[in-house]
C-alpha positions as a LaTeX table, in Angstrom:
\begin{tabular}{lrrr}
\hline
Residue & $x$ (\AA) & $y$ (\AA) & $z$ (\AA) \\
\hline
Unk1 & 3.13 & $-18.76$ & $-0.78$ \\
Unk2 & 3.67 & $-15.20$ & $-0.89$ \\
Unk3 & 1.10 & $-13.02$ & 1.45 \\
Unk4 & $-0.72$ & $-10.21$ & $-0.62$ \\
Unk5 & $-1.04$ & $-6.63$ & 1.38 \\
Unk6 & $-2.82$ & $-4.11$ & $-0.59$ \\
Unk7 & $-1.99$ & 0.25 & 0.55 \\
Unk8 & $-5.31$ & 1.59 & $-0.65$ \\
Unk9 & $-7.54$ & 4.58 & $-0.31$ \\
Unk10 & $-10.60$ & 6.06 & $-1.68$ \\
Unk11 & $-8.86$ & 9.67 & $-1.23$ \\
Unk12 & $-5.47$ & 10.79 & $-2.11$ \\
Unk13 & $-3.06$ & 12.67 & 0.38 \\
Unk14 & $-3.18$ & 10.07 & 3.14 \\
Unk15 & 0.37 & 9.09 & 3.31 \\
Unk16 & $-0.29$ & 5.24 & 1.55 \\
Unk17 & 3.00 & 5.60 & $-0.80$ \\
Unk18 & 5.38 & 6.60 & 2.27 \\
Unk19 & 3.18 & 3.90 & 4.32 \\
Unk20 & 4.31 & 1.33 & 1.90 \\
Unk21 & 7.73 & 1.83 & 1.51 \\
Unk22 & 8.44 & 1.83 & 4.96 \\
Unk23 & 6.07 & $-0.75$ & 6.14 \\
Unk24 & 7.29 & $-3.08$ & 3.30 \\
Unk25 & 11.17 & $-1.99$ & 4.09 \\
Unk26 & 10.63 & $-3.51$ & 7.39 \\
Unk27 & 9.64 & $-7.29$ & 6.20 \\
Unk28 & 12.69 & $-6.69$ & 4.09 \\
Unk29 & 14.96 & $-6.06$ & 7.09 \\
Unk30 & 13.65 & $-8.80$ & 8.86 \\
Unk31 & 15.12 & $-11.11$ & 6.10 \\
Unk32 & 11.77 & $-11.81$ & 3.71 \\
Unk33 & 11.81 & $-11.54$ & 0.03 \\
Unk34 & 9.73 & $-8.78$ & $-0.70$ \\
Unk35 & 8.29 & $-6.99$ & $-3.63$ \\
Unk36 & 6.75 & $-3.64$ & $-3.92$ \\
Unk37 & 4.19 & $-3.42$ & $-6.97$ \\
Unk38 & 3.51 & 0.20 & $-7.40$ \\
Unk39 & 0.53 & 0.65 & $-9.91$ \\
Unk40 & $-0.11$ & 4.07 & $-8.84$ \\
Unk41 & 0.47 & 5.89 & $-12.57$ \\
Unk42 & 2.29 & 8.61 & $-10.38$ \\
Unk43 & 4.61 & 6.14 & $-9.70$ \\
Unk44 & 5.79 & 7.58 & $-6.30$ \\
Unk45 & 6.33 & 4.41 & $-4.86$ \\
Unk46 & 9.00 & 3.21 & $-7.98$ \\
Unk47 & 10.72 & 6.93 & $-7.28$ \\
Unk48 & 11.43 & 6.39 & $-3.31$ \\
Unk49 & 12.75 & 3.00 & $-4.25$ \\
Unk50 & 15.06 & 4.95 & $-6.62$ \\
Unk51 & 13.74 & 2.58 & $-9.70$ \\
Unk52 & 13.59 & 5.34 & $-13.32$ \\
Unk53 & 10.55 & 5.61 & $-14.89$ \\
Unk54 & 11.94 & 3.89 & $-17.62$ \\
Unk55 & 12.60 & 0.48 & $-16.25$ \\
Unk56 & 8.58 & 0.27 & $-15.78$ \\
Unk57 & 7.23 & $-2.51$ & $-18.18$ \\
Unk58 & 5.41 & $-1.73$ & $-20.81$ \\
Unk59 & 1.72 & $-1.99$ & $-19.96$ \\
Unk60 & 0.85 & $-4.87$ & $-22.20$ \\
Unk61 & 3.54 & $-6.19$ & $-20.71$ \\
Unk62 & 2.80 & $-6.25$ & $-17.53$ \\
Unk63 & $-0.65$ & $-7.43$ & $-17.49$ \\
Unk64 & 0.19 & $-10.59$ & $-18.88$ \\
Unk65 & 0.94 & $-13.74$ & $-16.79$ \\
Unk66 & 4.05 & $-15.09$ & $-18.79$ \\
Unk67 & 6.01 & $-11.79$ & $-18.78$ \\
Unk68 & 5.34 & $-9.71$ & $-15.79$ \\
Unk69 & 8.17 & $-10.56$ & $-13.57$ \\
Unk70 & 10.48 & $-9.53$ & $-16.59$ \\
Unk71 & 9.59 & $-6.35$ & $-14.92$ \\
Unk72 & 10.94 & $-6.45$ & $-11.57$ \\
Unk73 & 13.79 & $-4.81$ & $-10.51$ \\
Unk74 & 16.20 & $-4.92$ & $-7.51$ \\
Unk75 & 16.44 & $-2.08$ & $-5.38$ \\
Unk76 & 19.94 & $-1.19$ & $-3.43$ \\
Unk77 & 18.20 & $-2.58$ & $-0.04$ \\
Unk78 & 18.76 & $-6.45$ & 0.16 \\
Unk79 & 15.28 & $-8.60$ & $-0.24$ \\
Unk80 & 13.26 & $-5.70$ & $-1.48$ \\
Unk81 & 12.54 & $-5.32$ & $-5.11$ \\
Unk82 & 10.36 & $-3.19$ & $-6.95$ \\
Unk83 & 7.88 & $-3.61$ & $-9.97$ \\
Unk84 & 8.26 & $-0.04$ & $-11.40$ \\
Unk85 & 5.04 & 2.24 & $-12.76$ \\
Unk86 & 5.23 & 5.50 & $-14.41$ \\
Unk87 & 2.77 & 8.04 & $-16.33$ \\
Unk88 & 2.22 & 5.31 & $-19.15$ \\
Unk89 & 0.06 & 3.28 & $-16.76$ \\
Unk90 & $-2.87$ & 5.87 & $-17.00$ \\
Unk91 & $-4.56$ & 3.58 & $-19.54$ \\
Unk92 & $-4.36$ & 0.14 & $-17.03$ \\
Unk93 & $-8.34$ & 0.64 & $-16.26$ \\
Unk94 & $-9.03$ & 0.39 & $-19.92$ \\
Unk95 & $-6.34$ & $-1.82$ & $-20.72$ \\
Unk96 & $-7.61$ & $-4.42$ & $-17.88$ \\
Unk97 & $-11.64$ & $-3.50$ & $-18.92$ \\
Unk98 & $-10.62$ & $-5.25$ & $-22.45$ \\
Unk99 & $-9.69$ & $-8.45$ & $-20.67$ \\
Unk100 & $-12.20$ & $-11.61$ & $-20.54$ \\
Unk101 & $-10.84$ & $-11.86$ & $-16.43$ \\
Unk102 & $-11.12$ & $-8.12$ & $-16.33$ \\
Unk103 & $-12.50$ & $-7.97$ & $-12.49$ \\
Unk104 & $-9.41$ & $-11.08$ & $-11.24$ \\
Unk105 & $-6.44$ & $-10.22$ & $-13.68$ \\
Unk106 & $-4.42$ & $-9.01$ & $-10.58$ \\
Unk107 & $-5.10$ & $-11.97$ & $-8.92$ \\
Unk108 & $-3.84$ & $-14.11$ & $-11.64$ \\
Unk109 & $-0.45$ & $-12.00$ & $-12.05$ \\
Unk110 & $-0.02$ & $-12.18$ & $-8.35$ \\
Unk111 & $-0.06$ & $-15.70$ & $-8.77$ \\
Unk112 & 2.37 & $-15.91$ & $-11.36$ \\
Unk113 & 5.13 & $-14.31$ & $-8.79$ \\
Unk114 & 3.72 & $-16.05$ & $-5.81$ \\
Unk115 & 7.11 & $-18.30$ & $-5.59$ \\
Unk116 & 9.02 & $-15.78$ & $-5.82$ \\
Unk117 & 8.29 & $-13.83$ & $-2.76$ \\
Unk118 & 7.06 & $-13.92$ & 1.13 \\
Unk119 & 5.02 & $-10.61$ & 0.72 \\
Unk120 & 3.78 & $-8.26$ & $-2.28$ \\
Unk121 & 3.13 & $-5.01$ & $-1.14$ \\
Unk122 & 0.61 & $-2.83$ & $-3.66$ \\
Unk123 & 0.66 & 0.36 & $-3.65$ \\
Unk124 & $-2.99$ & 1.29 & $-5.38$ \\
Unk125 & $-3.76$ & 4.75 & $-7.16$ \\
Unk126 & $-6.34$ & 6.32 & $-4.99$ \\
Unk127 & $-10.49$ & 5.96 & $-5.66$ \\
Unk128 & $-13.01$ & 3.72 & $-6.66$ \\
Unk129 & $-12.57$ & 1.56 & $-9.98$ \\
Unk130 & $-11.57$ & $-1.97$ & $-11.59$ \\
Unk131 & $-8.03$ & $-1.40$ & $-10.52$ \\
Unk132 & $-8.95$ & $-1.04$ & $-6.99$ \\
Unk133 & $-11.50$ & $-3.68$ & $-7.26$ \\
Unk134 & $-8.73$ & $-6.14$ & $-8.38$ \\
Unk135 & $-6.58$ & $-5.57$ & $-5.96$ \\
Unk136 & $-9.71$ & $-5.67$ & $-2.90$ \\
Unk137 & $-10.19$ & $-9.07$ & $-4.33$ \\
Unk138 & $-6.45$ & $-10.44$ & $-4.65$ \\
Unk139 & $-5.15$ & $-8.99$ & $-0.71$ \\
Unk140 & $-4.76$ & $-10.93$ & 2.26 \\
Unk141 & $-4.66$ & $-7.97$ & 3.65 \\
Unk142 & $-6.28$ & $-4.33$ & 2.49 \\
Unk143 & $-4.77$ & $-1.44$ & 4.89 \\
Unk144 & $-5.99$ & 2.20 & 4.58 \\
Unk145 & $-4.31$ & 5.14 & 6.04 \\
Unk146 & $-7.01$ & 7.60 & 7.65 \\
Unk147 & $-5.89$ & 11.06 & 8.53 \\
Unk148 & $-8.07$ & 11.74 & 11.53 \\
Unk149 & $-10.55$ & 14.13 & 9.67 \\
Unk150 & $-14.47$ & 14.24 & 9.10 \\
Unk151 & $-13.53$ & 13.89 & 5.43 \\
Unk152 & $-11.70$ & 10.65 & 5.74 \\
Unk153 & $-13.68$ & 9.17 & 8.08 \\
Unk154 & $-16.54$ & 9.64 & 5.32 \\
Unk155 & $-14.13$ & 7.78 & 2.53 \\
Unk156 & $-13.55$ & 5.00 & 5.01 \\
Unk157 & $-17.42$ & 4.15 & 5.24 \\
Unk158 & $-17.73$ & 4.75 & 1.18 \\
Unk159 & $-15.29$ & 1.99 & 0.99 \\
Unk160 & $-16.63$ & $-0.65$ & 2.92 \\
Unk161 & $-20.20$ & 0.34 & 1.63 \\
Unk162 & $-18.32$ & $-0.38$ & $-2.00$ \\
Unk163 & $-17.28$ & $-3.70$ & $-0.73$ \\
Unk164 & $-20.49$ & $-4.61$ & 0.48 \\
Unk165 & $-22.60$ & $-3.36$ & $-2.58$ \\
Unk166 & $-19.96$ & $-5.54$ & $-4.81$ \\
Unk167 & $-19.76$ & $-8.00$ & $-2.49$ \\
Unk168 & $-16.10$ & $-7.95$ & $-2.32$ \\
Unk169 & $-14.24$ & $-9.55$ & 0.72 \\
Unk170 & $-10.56$ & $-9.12$ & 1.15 \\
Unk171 & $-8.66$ & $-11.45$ & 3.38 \\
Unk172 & $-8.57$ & $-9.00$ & 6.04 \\
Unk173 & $-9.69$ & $-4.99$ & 6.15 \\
Unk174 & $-8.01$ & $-3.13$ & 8.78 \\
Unk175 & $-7.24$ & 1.01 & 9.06 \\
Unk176 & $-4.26$ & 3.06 & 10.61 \\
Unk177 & $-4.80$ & 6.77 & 11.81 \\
Unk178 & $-1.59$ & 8.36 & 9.22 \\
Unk179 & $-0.65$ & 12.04 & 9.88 \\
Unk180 & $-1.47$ & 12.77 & 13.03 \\
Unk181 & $-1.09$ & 16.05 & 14.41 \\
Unk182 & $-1.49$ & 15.51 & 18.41 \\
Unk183 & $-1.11$ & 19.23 & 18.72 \\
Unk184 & $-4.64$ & 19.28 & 17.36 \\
Unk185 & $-7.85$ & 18.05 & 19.15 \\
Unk186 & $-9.48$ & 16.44 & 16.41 \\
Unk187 & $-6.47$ & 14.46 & 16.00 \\
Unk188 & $-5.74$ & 13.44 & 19.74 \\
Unk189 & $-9.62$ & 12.36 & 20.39 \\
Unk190 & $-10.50$ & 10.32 & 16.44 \\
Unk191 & $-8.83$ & 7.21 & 17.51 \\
Unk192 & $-11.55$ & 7.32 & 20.73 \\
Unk193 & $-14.22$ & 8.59 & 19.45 \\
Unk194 & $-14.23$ & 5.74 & 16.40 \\
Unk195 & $-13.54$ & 3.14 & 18.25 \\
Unk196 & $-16.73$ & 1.04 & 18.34 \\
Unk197 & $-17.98$ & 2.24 & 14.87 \\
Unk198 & $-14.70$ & 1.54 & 13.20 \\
Unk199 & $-13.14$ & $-2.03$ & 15.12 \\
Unk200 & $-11.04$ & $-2.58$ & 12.10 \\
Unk201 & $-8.66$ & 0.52 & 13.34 \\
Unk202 & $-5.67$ & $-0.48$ & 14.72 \\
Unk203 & $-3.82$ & 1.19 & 17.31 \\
Unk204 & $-0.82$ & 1.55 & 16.01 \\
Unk205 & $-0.29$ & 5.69 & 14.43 \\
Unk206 & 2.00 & 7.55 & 12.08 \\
Unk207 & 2.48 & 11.05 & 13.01 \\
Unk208 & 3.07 & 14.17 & 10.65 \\
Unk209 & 6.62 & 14.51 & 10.58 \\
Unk210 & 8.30 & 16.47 & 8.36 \\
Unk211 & 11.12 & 13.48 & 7.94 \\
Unk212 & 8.65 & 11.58 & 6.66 \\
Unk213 & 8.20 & 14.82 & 3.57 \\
Unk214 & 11.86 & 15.13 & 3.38 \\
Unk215 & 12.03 & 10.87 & 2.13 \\
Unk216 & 12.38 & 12.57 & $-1.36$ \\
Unk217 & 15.62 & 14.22 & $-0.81$ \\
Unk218 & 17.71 & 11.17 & $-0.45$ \\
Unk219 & 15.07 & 8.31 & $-2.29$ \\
Unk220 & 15.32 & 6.52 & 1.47 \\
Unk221 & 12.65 & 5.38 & 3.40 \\
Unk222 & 12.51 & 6.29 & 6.67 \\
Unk223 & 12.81 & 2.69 & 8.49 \\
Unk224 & 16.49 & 3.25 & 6.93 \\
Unk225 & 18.11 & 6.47 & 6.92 \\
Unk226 & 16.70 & 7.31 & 10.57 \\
Unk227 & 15.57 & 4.06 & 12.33 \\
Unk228 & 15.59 & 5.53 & 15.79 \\
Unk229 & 13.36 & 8.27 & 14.65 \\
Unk230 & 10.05 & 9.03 & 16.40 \\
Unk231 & 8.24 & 8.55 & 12.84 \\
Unk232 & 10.19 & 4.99 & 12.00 \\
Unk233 & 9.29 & 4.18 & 15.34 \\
Unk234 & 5.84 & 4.00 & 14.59 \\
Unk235 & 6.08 & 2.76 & 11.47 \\
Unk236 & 7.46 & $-0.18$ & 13.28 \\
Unk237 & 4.72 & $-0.50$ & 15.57 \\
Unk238 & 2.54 & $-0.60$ & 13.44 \\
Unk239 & 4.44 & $-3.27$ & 11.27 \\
Unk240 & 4.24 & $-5.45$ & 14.64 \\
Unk241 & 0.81 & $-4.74$ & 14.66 \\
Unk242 & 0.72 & $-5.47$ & 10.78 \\
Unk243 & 2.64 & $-8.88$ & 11.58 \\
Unk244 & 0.38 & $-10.29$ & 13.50 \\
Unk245 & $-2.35$ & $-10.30$ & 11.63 \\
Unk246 & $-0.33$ & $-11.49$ & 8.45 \\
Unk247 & 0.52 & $-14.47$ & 10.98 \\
Unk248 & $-3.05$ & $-15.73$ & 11.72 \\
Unk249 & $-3.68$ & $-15.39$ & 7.59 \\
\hline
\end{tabular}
């Protein structure tokens, strides 16, 4: 039964694509069949994973039980494959609104490729909506980069007051500090100073690396093309740290 883990944010810019191409890299290199689902419309994560815009399904397509995994393609890293997006996905919220399961459809497609795979790894467009509300409800586990700001900190209670007003309970909601810029105060003391009013964070952290910016040059995650890098480093801490928790699911 494959284990769901959702990226997701309320704000954009946190570092969730790079987080899930690397985090979901590393179950790959420990052997596990893995699939990436990117159903961001930007289709970032499809682009590191060097899968065209073209392969994506069309949308119809791919919200339908009997022919979504007719989307998924291989990438050229051994047990990670890719479900591709691309700009025509910008009409998914009212394409899924039109559908008598409209608030579980995700969790009925995940269940058609649950055989297939030991983890899914979503990469979800940024904000509030059905989308995101689909995917809250379908995770095992629902991980949101924070960059250790005021403004952040703000979208990370405006999410779980959303999934207590819609009384939405993921398997598991847990935050990682994404990049972090010791050099600056803020940065160095967030972790501390939200510790009691935010349990869920865990202590693993990415920092702001410019390696992780340059991913785009080559289409390679990190975790690959520089594995004893500070930034892959933590990326595979916090996969330990990710592990874990996936293991008492």
């Amino acid at each position: 039964m494959a284990q769901i883990i959702a990226l997701y944010s309320v704000k954009g810019g946190v570092g969730k694509t790079a987080s899930v191409v690397n985090l979901a890299g590393l179950s790959a290199l420990q052997g596990r069949k893995v699939l990436v689902w990117d159903l961001d419309p930007q289709g970032s994560a499809s682009w590191y994973l060097q899968a065209e815009p073209e392969s994506a399904p069309k949308l119809q397509q791919l919200l339908k039980v009997k022919s979504i995994a007719e989307g998924i393609r291989p990438t050229r890293n051994r047990n990670l494959s890719v479900l591709p997006s691309d700009q025509r996905y910008h009409d998914i919220e009212h394409a899924l609104a039109e559908k008598k399961d409209a608030g579980f459809r995700i969790t009925k497609l995940l269940d058609a490729l649950d055989e297939q795979f030991d983890e899914i790894w979503i990469d979800t467009p940024p904000g509030i909506s059905l989308l995101g509300d689909n995917v809250l409800r379908a995770a095992d586990l629902v991980l949101v980069p924070i960059v250790p700001t005021h403004l952040s900190e703000r979208t990370w209670f405006q999410l779980k007051s959303h999934l207590a007003s819609e009384k939405i309970k993921p398997g598991r909601l847990a935050g990682f500090l994404a990049m972090v810029d010791r050099r600056r105060s803020l940065h160095r003391d967030f972790s501390a100073a939200h510790r009691i009013d935010m349990p869920e964070l865990l202590d693993a952290e990415i920092p702001y690396a410019a390696i992780i910016e340059q991913m785009g040059e080559g289409q390679i995650p990190v975790v690959f093309s520089h594995a004893r890098h500070p930034a892959a480093q933590a990326y595979f801490k916090l996969w330990e740290q990710i592990d874990r928790i996936l293991a008492k699911c």
